[in-house]
Amino acid sequence: MTRHTRREYLYGIGATGMAVASLAPTTEPGLLGWDRPDDAIVHSDDRPSWIVSVEGDDADERADNLSALRDWVASANNRELIPEREHEGSGVATIISSPSDIGARNRERWLGDGLQSLSYIDSIELNRSVSLADPLTPESSSAWSSPGPMQSLLLSTFADGSPGSSGVAFDSDMDGGEMTNAREATSATATDLTLPDTSSVTVAVVDTGVSANGYLEDDSGNTRLLDSSTNFVEDGDPSGVGETRDGNGHGDWVAACYAANTDDRLRGFLPEANVLACKALSDAGSGSLSDIAAAIRHAADEGADLINLSLGSPQFSQSIEDALSYAVKQGSIPVAANGNDRQATRWLAFPASSENAIAVGSTTVDPPEDARSAYYSNVGPHNGYTDLSEGATAGAEPDVGAPGCKLESASGDTLTGTSMAGPVAGGVIGLYVADTGTTDLETVRDELTATAEPIPNAASEEIGAGMPNAENLLSGTEPDEPQEDAVTTEAASRGAAYDFLSGSRYTRLIANF
């Protein structure tokens, strides 16, 4: 089976990003009215907030255009600019304004009115709420959604496979484990290799916060939670170790997976690493696009080597995409969870579907030869339209799959989800960064996928190139056979069905026409 990269899909059909001065109101505008989505962030006087990106090939031009945007905001009493969300380095600001001033209705678009019509504006996106990739309680659901009658007919007529559940892990297949089991599965233990000193590595956790727990202290009792940790949920973006306390537990779990300095049973992958807490989600687990984008940019500006994003949405976000692109240019490696909604939305959540992130699916806590893809873990290749990305995510697939089922960390919680698999894969990447100093995203992606061990029970559409293997990655050793050659007949059939259902077959036909 040939695994086509997302770039091949994009270049093959000539897909492009959003147009200049594009407007993403996340709902269809009417002639005179505009229906505000339920997840829109709304301020006083029923005014939404909007994330605005200005044109500019260099810092000076972006600064001039941001100044013009400030003047536009100041020219009317019902407009506001949120000072903490202005970022000159990437030419982005968040403003509060009415839809008519923005030009969200078709009337303004046709007449060339509103902010969207101004020549220095690159894109505008409605600020809305998204959430973490919720950790699952496996006992609550083990359903497997079969294709509907029409899809079944199409699959039986045209496809090379069917989405059967053989080899997929449900609750009864999830034995769970501790961090030591996850490190063993990914060959990231002292038995497998000489572990590098990870004190040079900084991991940014964009999540519900990180508390200054004892397991984040070094051997001298000093916290490795950085003073530049910031709470983007609170007004004014307060910074400091005490400002990012996690009242949810999700962010603490992620930080512990990466950096817990404990006994071997619950030790993290990078026990000497520094942690930059970026609290962009509330304790309830939700946050705005503007806050998340600001957290990503902050992590990059602070020199984070890895940026963990165990969060996502079935809908594409241009502002998050721009923030990820900025971070990658600054030398950060974003790692994103695939999402936990295979049985409904199916395709990779965003930002895992971004080319500017490492996408991680979830498996059982087993070595690769025995591991299974989790029933909830979202898959590829993305069709590029159900997420309203206008083709920007077409062909997106997982890069790797990692243990994420019933996994206990030093935070004290045992959680399940792609939120857990992401940090496991990120931990392996962190060892590579510590050993080589390399933080170029594409170099890391190429090395990570080339050295991953195949997972025969899973399709590449589920787990990409296989399970990260630290021993292979640090030594540059490739497995005896790649994922596509090791896959079982059942898993290959499931992958072929996903490929067909996404429309990827027709994308390739168009590309080769």
Coordinates of C-alpha atoms in Angstrom, one line a residue:
M1 CA 0.0 0.0 0.0
T2 CA 1.4 3.4 -1.0
R3 CA 1.1 6.1 1.7
H4 CA 0.6 9.4 0.1
T5 CA 1.8 12.5 2.0
R6 CA -0.4 15.5 2.6
R7 CA 1.9 17.6 0.4
E8 CA 1.3 15.2 -2.5
Y9 CA -2.4 15.8 -2.2
L10 CA -2.0 19.6 -1.9
Y11 CA 0.4 20.0 -4.8
G12 CA -1.5 17.5 -6.9
I13 CA -4.7 19.3 -6.9
G14 CA -3.3 22.8 -6.5
A15 CA -5.0 23.5 -3.2
T16 CA -4.1 26.8 -1.5
G17 CA -4.6 28.5 1.8
M18 CA -7.2 31.1 2.5
A19 CA -7.3 34.0 0.1
V20 CA -5.9 37.4 0.9
A21 CA -8.3 39.5 3.1
S22 CA -10.3 36.3 3.7
L23 CA -13.0 36.4 6.2
A24 CA -13.9 33.4 8.4
P25 CA -17.1 34.2 10.3
T26 CA -17.7 30.4 10.7
T27 CA -21.3 30.8 9.5
E28 CA -23.0 31.8 6.2
P29 CA -23.6 35.6 6.0
G30 CA -27.0 36.8 4.9
L31 CA -27.7 39.8 2.8
L32 CA -28.5 42.1 5.7
G33 CA -28.2 39.9 8.8
W34 CA -25.5 37.6 10.3
D35 CA -26.2 34.6 12.5
R36 CA -23.7 34.4 15.3
P37 CA -22.5 30.9 16.0
D38 CA -23.1 29.5 19.5
D39 CA -19.4 29.2 20.2
A40 CA -18.5 32.8 19.3
I41 CA -16.8 34.8 22.0
V42 CA -19.1 37.7 22.8
H43 CA -18.3 40.9 24.8
S44 CA -20.4 43.8 26.0
D45 CA -23.2 45.2 23.8
D46 CA -23.4 41.8 22.0
R47 CA -20.1 42.5 20.1
P48 CA -18.0 39.5 19.0
S49 CA -14.3 39.5 19.0
W50 CA -12.2 38.9 15.8
I51 CA -8.7 37.8 15.2
V52 CA -7.1 40.0 12.6
S53 CA -3.9 39.4 10.6
V54 CA -2.4 42.2 8.7
E55 CA -0.3 42.1 5.5
G56 CA 3.4 42.6 5.6
D57 CA 6.5 40.9 4.2
D58 CA 8.7 42.3 7.0
A59 CA 8.5 43.5 10.5
D60 CA 8.4 47.2 9.6
E61 CA 5.5 46.7 7.2
R62 CA 3.5 44.6 9.7
A63 CA 4.1 47.3 12.4
D64 CA 2.8 50.0 10.1
N65 CA -0.3 48.0 9.2
L66 CA -0.9 47.2 12.9
S67 CA -0.7 50.9 13.5
A68 CA -3.3 51.5 10.8
L69 CA -5.5 48.9 12.4
R70 CA -5.2 50.7 15.7
D71 CA -6.3 53.9 14.0
W72 CA -9.3 52.1 12.5
V73 CA -10.3 50.8 15.9
A74 CA -10.0 54.2 17.5
S75 CA -12.1 55.9 14.8
A76 CA -15.4 54.5 16.3
N77 CA -16.6 54.3 19.9
N78 CA -18.0 50.8 19.6
R79 CA -14.6 49.2 18.7
E80 CA -11.9 48.0 21.0
L81 CA -8.5 46.4 20.7
I82 CA -7.4 43.8 23.3
P83 CA -3.8 45.0 24.1
E84 CA -2.6 41.6 25.3
R85 CA -3.5 40.0 22.0
E86 CA -1.5 42.2 19.8
H87 CA 1.7 40.5 18.5
E88 CA 3.9 42.6 16.2
G89 CA 6.2 39.8 15.3
S90 CA 3.4 38.0 13.4
G91 CA 1.2 41.0 12.7
V92 CA -1.8 39.8 14.6
A93 CA -4.3 41.5 16.9
T94 CA -7.7 40.7 18.4
I95 CA -10.4 43.4 18.3
I96 CA -14.0 43.7 19.5
S97 CA -16.4 45.1 16.9
S98 CA -19.8 44.6 15.4
P99 CA -20.2 42.3 12.4
S100 CA -21.3 45.2 10.2
D101 CA -18.0 47.1 11.0
I102 CA -16.1 44.0 10.1
G103 CA -18.0 43.4 6.9
A104 CA -19.4 40.0 7.8
R105 CA -22.6 40.4 5.8
N106 CA -22.8 39.9 2.1
R107 CA -24.0 43.5 1.6
E108 CA -20.7 44.8 3.0
R109 CA -18.7 42.4 1.0
W110 CA -20.4 43.3 -2.3
L111 CA -20.1 47.0 -1.6
G112 CA -16.5 46.8 -0.4
D113 CA -17.4 48.1 3.1
G114 CA -16.0 47.1 6.5
L115 CA -12.6 46.1 7.8
Q116 CA -12.4 43.1 5.5
S117 CA -12.2 45.5 2.5
L118 CA -9.1 47.4 3.6
S119 CA -5.9 46.6 1.6
Y120 CA -3.7 46.0 4.6
I121 CA -5.8 43.3 6.0
D122 CA -4.8 39.7 5.3
S123 CA -7.4 37.7 7.1
I124 CA -10.1 38.0 9.8
E125 CA -11.5 35.1 11.9
L126 CA -14.3 35.1 14.3
N127 CA -12.9 34.3 17.8
R128 CA -14.7 31.3 19.2
S129 CA -14.4 28.7 21.9
V130 CA -12.7 25.3 21.5
S131 CA -11.8 22.6 24.0
L132 CA -9.2 20.1 25.0
A133 CA -9.2 16.6 23.5
D134 CA -11.3 15.3 26.4
P135 CA -9.8 12.3 28.2
L136 CA -12.2 9.4 27.8
T137 CA -13.7 7.1 30.4
P138 CA -13.4 3.9 28.3
E139 CA -16.3 2.3 30.2
S140 CA -18.7 5.0 29.0
S141 CA -18.5 4.0 25.3
S142 CA -17.1 1.2 23.2
A143 CA -19.4 1.7 20.3
W144 CA -18.1 1.1 16.7
S145 CA -20.1 3.1 14.1
S146 CA -20.6 1.1 10.9
P147 CA -21.1 2.9 7.6
G148 CA -24.6 3.8 6.6
P149 CA -26.5 2.0 3.8
M150 CA -25.2 4.3 1.1
Q151 CA -21.6 4.3 2.3
S152 CA -21.8 0.5 2.6
L153 CA -23.0 0.2 -1.0
L154 CA -20.2 2.5 -2.3
L155 CA -17.6 0.6 -0.2
S156 CA -18.7 -2.8 -1.5
T157 CA -18.8 -1.5 -5.1
F158 CA -15.7 0.7 -5.4
A159 CA -13.5 0.4 -2.3
D160 CA -10.6 -2.0 -1.6
G161 CA -11.7 -2.6 2.0
S162 CA -14.2 -2.1 4.8
P163 CA -13.9 -0.3 8.1
G164 CA -14.2 -3.5 10.3
S165 CA -13.2 -3.4 13.9
S166 CA -10.9 -6.4 13.9
G167 CA -7.6 -5.3 15.6
V168 CA -9.1 -2.1 17.1
A169 CA -8.9 -1.7 20.8
F170 CA -12.1 -1.3 22.9
D171 CA -12.3 -1.0 26.7
S172 CA -11.9 -4.7 27.3
D173 CA -8.6 -4.6 25.2
M174 CA -7.1 -1.8 27.3
D175 CA -5.1 -3.2 30.1
G176 CA -3.6 0.2 30.8
G177 CA -0.3 0.9 32.5
E178 CA 2.1 3.3 34.1
M179 CA 4.7 5.7 32.5
T180 CA 7.3 3.0 32.7
N181 CA 5.2 0.8 30.4
A182 CA 4.8 3.7 27.9
R183 CA 8.6 4.3 28.0
E184 CA 9.2 0.5 27.5
A185 CA 6.8 0.4 24.5
T186 CA 8.7 3.3 22.9
S187 CA 12.2 1.9 23.8
A188 CA 12.8 5.0 25.9
T189 CA 14.4 3.4 29.0
A190 CA 17.9 3.1 30.3
T191 CA 17.8 -0.5 29.3
D192 CA 17.3 0.4 25.7
L193 CA 19.8 3.2 25.3
T194 CA 22.0 5.7 27.1
L195 CA 19.4 8.4 28.0
P196 CA 20.6 11.9 27.2
D197 CA 20.6 14.8 29.7
T198 CA 17.3 16.6 29.1
S199 CA 18.0 19.7 31.1
S200 CA 18.5 21.7 27.9
V201 CA 14.9 21.0 26.7
T202 CA 12.0 23.3 27.3
V203 CA 8.4 21.9 26.8
A204 CA 5.5 24.3 26.5
V205 CA 2.2 22.8 27.7
V206 CA -0.7 24.7 26.1
D207 CA -3.5 23.3 28.2
T208 CA -5.6 23.9 31.4
G209 CA -2.5 25.0 33.3
V210 CA 0.3 23.4 35.2
S211 CA 0.7 23.5 39.0
A212 CA 4.0 23.7 40.7
N213 CA 4.0 20.1 41.9
G214 CA 6.9 18.4 43.6
Y215 CA 7.6 16.0 40.7
L216 CA 8.6 19.1 38.6
E217 CA 11.4 19.9 41.0
D218 CA 15.0 19.2 40.3
D219 CA 17.2 17.1 42.6
S220 CA 18.0 20.3 44.6
G221 CA 14.3 21.0 45.2
N222 CA 14.0 23.9 42.7
T223 CA 11.0 24.0 40.4
R224 CA 11.5 23.5 36.7
L225 CA 8.2 25.3 36.0
L226 CA 9.4 28.5 34.4
D227 CA 8.7 32.0 35.8
S228 CA 7.6 33.0 32.3
S229 CA 4.6 30.6 32.5
T230 CA 1.5 32.6 31.7
N231 CA -2.2 32.4 32.3
F232 CA -3.9 33.6 29.1
V233 CA -7.4 32.9 30.5
E234 CA -7.2 35.7 33.1
D235 CA -7.4 39.4 32.2
G236 CA -3.9 40.9 31.8
D237 CA -2.2 37.5 31.1
P238 CA -0.6 37.2 34.6
S239 CA 2.8 35.4 34.5
G240 CA 4.6 33.4 37.2
V241 CA 4.8 30.0 38.7
G242 CA 1.7 30.5 40.9
E243 CA -0.5 31.9 38.1
T244 CA -1.0 28.8 36.1
R245 CA -2.5 26.4 38.6
D246 CA -4.4 23.6 37.0
G247 CA -7.9 23.1 38.4
N248 CA -8.7 20.4 35.9
G249 CA -5.9 18.0 36.0
H250 CA -5.4 17.6 32.2
G251 CA -2.5 20.0 32.0
D252 CA -0.8 18.5 35.1
W253 CA -1.1 15.0 33.5
V254 CA 0.6 16.2 30.3
A255 CA 3.4 18.0 32.2
A256 CA 4.0 14.9 34.3
C257 CA 4.2 12.7 31.3
Y258 CA 6.9 14.9 29.9
A259 CA 8.9 16.0 32.9
A260 CA 8.1 14.2 36.2
N261 CA 11.2 13.5 38.2
T262 CA 10.1 10.6 40.3
D263 CA 10.9 6.9 40.7
D264 CA 11.0 4.8 37.6
R265 CA 7.4 3.7 37.8
L266 CA 6.0 7.2 37.0
R267 CA 9.0 9.0 35.7
G268 CA 8.4 11.2 32.7
F269 CA 10.3 11.0 29.4
L270 CA 12.3 14.2 30.1
P271 CA 12.9 14.3 33.9
E272 CA 15.3 17.2 33.8
A273 CA 13.4 19.3 31.2
N274 CA 12.0 22.8 32.0
V275 CA 8.2 23.3 31.6
L276 CA 6.6 26.4 30.3
A277 CA 3.0 26.4 31.4
C278 CA 0.7 28.2 28.9
K279 CA -2.8 28.2 30.5
A280 CA -5.0 28.8 27.5
L281 CA -7.9 26.6 28.6
S282 CA -10.1 27.2 31.6
D283 CA -10.4 24.7 34.4
A284 CA -13.6 23.5 32.6
G285 CA -11.4 22.7 29.6
S286 CA -12.4 25.3 27.0
G287 CA -10.6 28.4 25.6
S288 CA -10.8 30.9 22.8
L289 CA -8.9 30.7 19.6
S290 CA -7.3 34.0 20.4
D291 CA -6.0 32.8 23.7
I292 CA -4.6 29.5 22.3
A293 CA -2.9 31.3 19.4
A294 CA -1.4 33.8 21.8
A295 CA -0.1 30.9 24.0
I296 CA 1.5 29.2 21.0
R297 CA 3.3 32.5 20.0
H298 CA 4.4 33.0 23.6
A299 CA 5.8 29.6 23.7
A300 CA 7.8 30.2 20.5
D301 CA 9.0 33.6 21.7
E302 CA 10.2 32.0 25.0
G303 CA 12.3 29.5 23.0
A304 CA 10.2 26.3 23.7
D305 CA 11.6 23.3 21.9
L306 CA 8.3 21.4 22.0
I307 CA 4.8 22.8 22.2
N308 CA 2.2 20.2 23.3
L309 CA -1.3 20.7 22.1
S310 CA -3.6 18.1 23.6
L311 CA -6.6 20.1 22.4
G312 CA -8.5 20.5 19.2
S313 CA -11.6 21.1 17.1
P314 CA -13.3 19.5 14.1
Q315 CA -13.1 23.0 12.5
F316 CA -10.0 24.6 11.0
S317 CA -8.7 27.8 12.4
Q318 CA -6.6 30.2 10.3
S319 CA -5.4 32.1 13.4
I320 CA -4.1 28.9 15.0
E321 CA -2.5 27.9 11.7
D322 CA -0.7 31.2 11.5
A323 CA 0.5 30.9 15.1
L324 CA 1.8 27.4 14.4
S325 CA 3.6 28.6 11.3
Y326 CA 5.2 31.4 13.4
A327 CA 6.2 28.9 16.1
V328 CA 7.8 26.5 13.5
K329 CA 9.8 29.4 12.0
Q330 CA 11.1 30.2 15.5
G331 CA 12.3 26.7 15.9
S332 CA 9.6 25.1 18.0
I333 CA 8.1 21.6 17.4
P334 CA 4.3 21.5 17.9
V335 CA 2.9 18.1 18.8
A336 CA -0.9 17.7 18.5
A337 CA -3.5 15.1 19.5
N338 CA -5.5 13.5 16.7
G339 CA -8.8 13.8 18.5
N340 CA -11.1 11.3 20.3
D341 CA -14.1 11.3 17.9
R342 CA -13.5 8.7 15.3
Q343 CA -17.0 7.4 15.6
A344 CA -18.5 10.8 14.6
T345 CA -16.2 13.4 13.0
R346 CA -13.8 10.7 12.0
W347 CA -11.0 12.8 10.5
L348 CA -8.0 14.3 12.3
A349 CA -9.0 17.2 14.5
F350 CA -7.3 20.6 14.1
P351 CA -4.5 21.4 14.8
A352 CA -3.3 17.8 14.4
S353 CA -4.4 18.2 10.7
S354 CA -2.0 21.1 10.3
E355 CA 1.3 20.6 8.4
N356 CA 2.9 22.6 11.1
A357 CA 2.4 19.9 13.8
I358 CA 3.3 16.3 14.5
A359 CA 0.0 14.4 14.6
V360 CA -0.3 11.6 17.1
G361 CA -2.9 8.8 17.3
S362 CA -3.6 6.6 20.3
T363 CA -2.8 3.0 20.9
T364 CA -3.0 0.5 23.7
V365 CA -0.1 0.5 26.2
D366 CA 1.7 -2.4 24.5
P367 CA 4.8 -2.8 22.4
P368 CA 4.2 -2.1 18.8
E369 CA 3.9 -5.8 17.7
D370 CA 0.9 -6.2 20.1
A371 CA -0.5 -2.7 20.2
R372 CA -3.9 -1.8 18.7
S373 CA -5.3 1.5 17.5
A374 CA -7.9 2.9 20.0
Y375 CA -11.5 2.9 18.8
Y376 CA -11.8 6.6 19.6
S377 CA -8.6 7.9 17.9
N378 CA -9.4 10.0 14.8
V379 CA -7.9 9.0 11.5
G380 CA -6.9 10.2 8.1
P381 CA -6.6 11.1 5.3
H382 CA -8.6 14.2 5.9
N383 CA -11.1 15.1 3.2
G384 CA -10.2 18.8 3.6
Y385 CA -13.8 20.1 3.5
T386 CA -15.8 19.0 6.5
D387 CA -13.6 21.1 8.7
L388 CA -14.3 24.2 6.5
S389 CA -10.6 24.5 5.6
E390 CA -11.3 24.8 1.9
G391 CA -8.8 22.1 1.2
A392 CA -6.0 23.3 3.5
T393 CA -6.1 20.0 5.4
A394 CA -6.8 17.7 2.5
G395 CA -4.8 14.4 2.9
A396 CA -3.7 15.0 6.4
E397 CA -2.8 11.8 8.2
P398 CA -1.4 10.8 11.6
D399 CA 2.4 10.9 11.8
V400 CA 2.7 8.2 14.5
G401 CA 0.6 6.4 17.1
A402 CA 1.6 6.1 20.8
P403 CA 0.2 4.6 24.0
G404 CA -2.7 6.6 25.3
C405 CA -5.1 4.1 27.0
K406 CA -5.6 4.0 30.8
L407 CA -2.2 5.5 31.3
E408 CA -1.1 6.7 34.8
S409 CA 1.3 9.6 35.3
A410 CA 2.8 11.2 38.3
S411 CA -0.1 13.6 38.5
G412 CA -2.0 10.8 40.1
D413 CA -4.6 10.5 37.4
T414 CA -5.1 7.5 35.0
L415 CA -6.4 9.0 31.8
T416 CA -7.3 7.8 28.3
G417 CA -7.2 9.7 25.0
T418 CA -5.1 11.0 22.2
S419 CA -4.3 13.8 24.8
M420 CA -2.2 11.2 26.5
A421 CA -0.6 9.7 23.3
G422 CA 0.6 13.2 22.2
P423 CA 2.9 13.7 25.2
V424 CA 4.2 10.1 24.9
A425 CA 5.3 10.8 21.3
G426 CA 6.5 14.2 22.3
G427 CA 8.6 12.7 25.0
V428 CA 10.4 10.6 22.5
I429 CA 10.9 13.7 20.3
G430 CA 12.3 15.5 23.3
L431 CA 15.0 12.8 23.8
Y432 CA 16.0 13.4 20.2
V433 CA 16.1 17.2 20.7
A434 CA 18.3 16.7 23.9
D435 CA 20.6 14.4 22.0
T436 CA 21.0 16.3 18.7
G437 CA 19.8 19.9 19.4
T438 CA 17.6 19.6 16.3
T439 CA 14.3 21.5 16.4
D440 CA 13.6 21.8 12.7
L441 CA 10.0 20.4 12.3
E442 CA 10.5 18.6 9.0
T443 CA 13.8 17.1 10.0
V444 CA 12.3 15.8 13.2
R445 CA 9.2 14.5 11.4
D446 CA 11.3 12.7 8.8
E447 CA 13.5 11.1 11.4
L448 CA 10.6 10.2 13.7
T449 CA 8.6 8.5 11.0
A450 CA 11.6 6.8 9.4
T451 CA 12.6 5.1 12.6
A452 CA 9.1 4.3 14.0
E453 CA 8.4 0.6 14.6
P454 CA 5.4 -0.8 12.6
I455 CA 2.1 -1.7 14.4
P456 CA 0.7 -4.6 12.4
N457 CA -2.8 -4.4 13.9
A458 CA -3.3 -0.8 12.8
A459 CA -3.5 0.9 9.4
S460 CA -1.2 3.8 8.5
E461 CA -4.4 5.9 8.3
E462 CA -4.8 5.3 12.0
I463 CA -1.2 5.5 13.3
G464 CA 0.9 6.9 10.5
A465 CA 4.4 5.3 10.3
G466 CA 3.9 3.3 13.5
M467 CA 5.1 3.7 17.1
P468 CA 7.9 6.1 18.0
N469 CA 11.0 4.3 19.0
A470 CA 13.6 6.3 21.0
E471 CA 16.4 3.8 20.5
N472 CA 15.9 3.8 16.8
L473 CA 15.5 7.5 16.6
L474 CA 18.7 8.4 18.5
S475 CA 20.7 5.8 16.6
G476 CA 19.2 6.5 13.2
T477 CA 18.1 2.9 12.8
E478 CA 15.2 2.1 10.6
P479 CA 12.9 -0.9 11.2
D480 CA 13.2 -4.1 9.2
E481 CA 10.0 -3.3 7.4
P482 CA 7.9 -0.2 7.1
Q483 CA 4.3 0.1 8.4
E484 CA 2.6 -0.4 5.1
D485 CA 4.4 -3.7 4.6
A486 CA 3.8 -5.0 8.2
V487 CA 0.1 -4.3 8.4
T488 CA -2.4 -7.2 8.7
T489 CA -5.0 -7.9 6.1
E490 CA -7.8 -6.6 8.4
A491 CA -6.0 -3.4 9.2
A492 CA -5.1 -2.8 5.6
S493 CA -8.8 -3.2 4.6
R494 CA -9.8 -0.7 7.3
G495 CA -7.3 1.8 6.0
A496 CA -8.4 1.4 2.4
A497 CA -12.0 2.1 3.5
Y498 CA -10.9 5.3 5.3
D499 CA -9.0 6.3 2.2
F500 CA -12.0 5.8 0.0
L501 CA -14.4 7.5 2.4
S502 CA -12.3 10.6 2.6
G503 CA -12.3 11.0 -1.2
S504 CA -8.6 10.5 -1.4
R505 CA -8.8 8.1 -4.2
Y506 CA -10.4 10.8 -6.4
T507 CA -7.9 13.3 -5.2
R508 CA -5.2 11.1 -6.6
L509 CA -7.0 10.5 -9.8
I510 CA -7.3 14.3 -10.4
A511 CA -3.7 14.7 -9.4
N512 CA -2.6 12.1 -12.0
F513 CA -5.0 13.2 -14.8

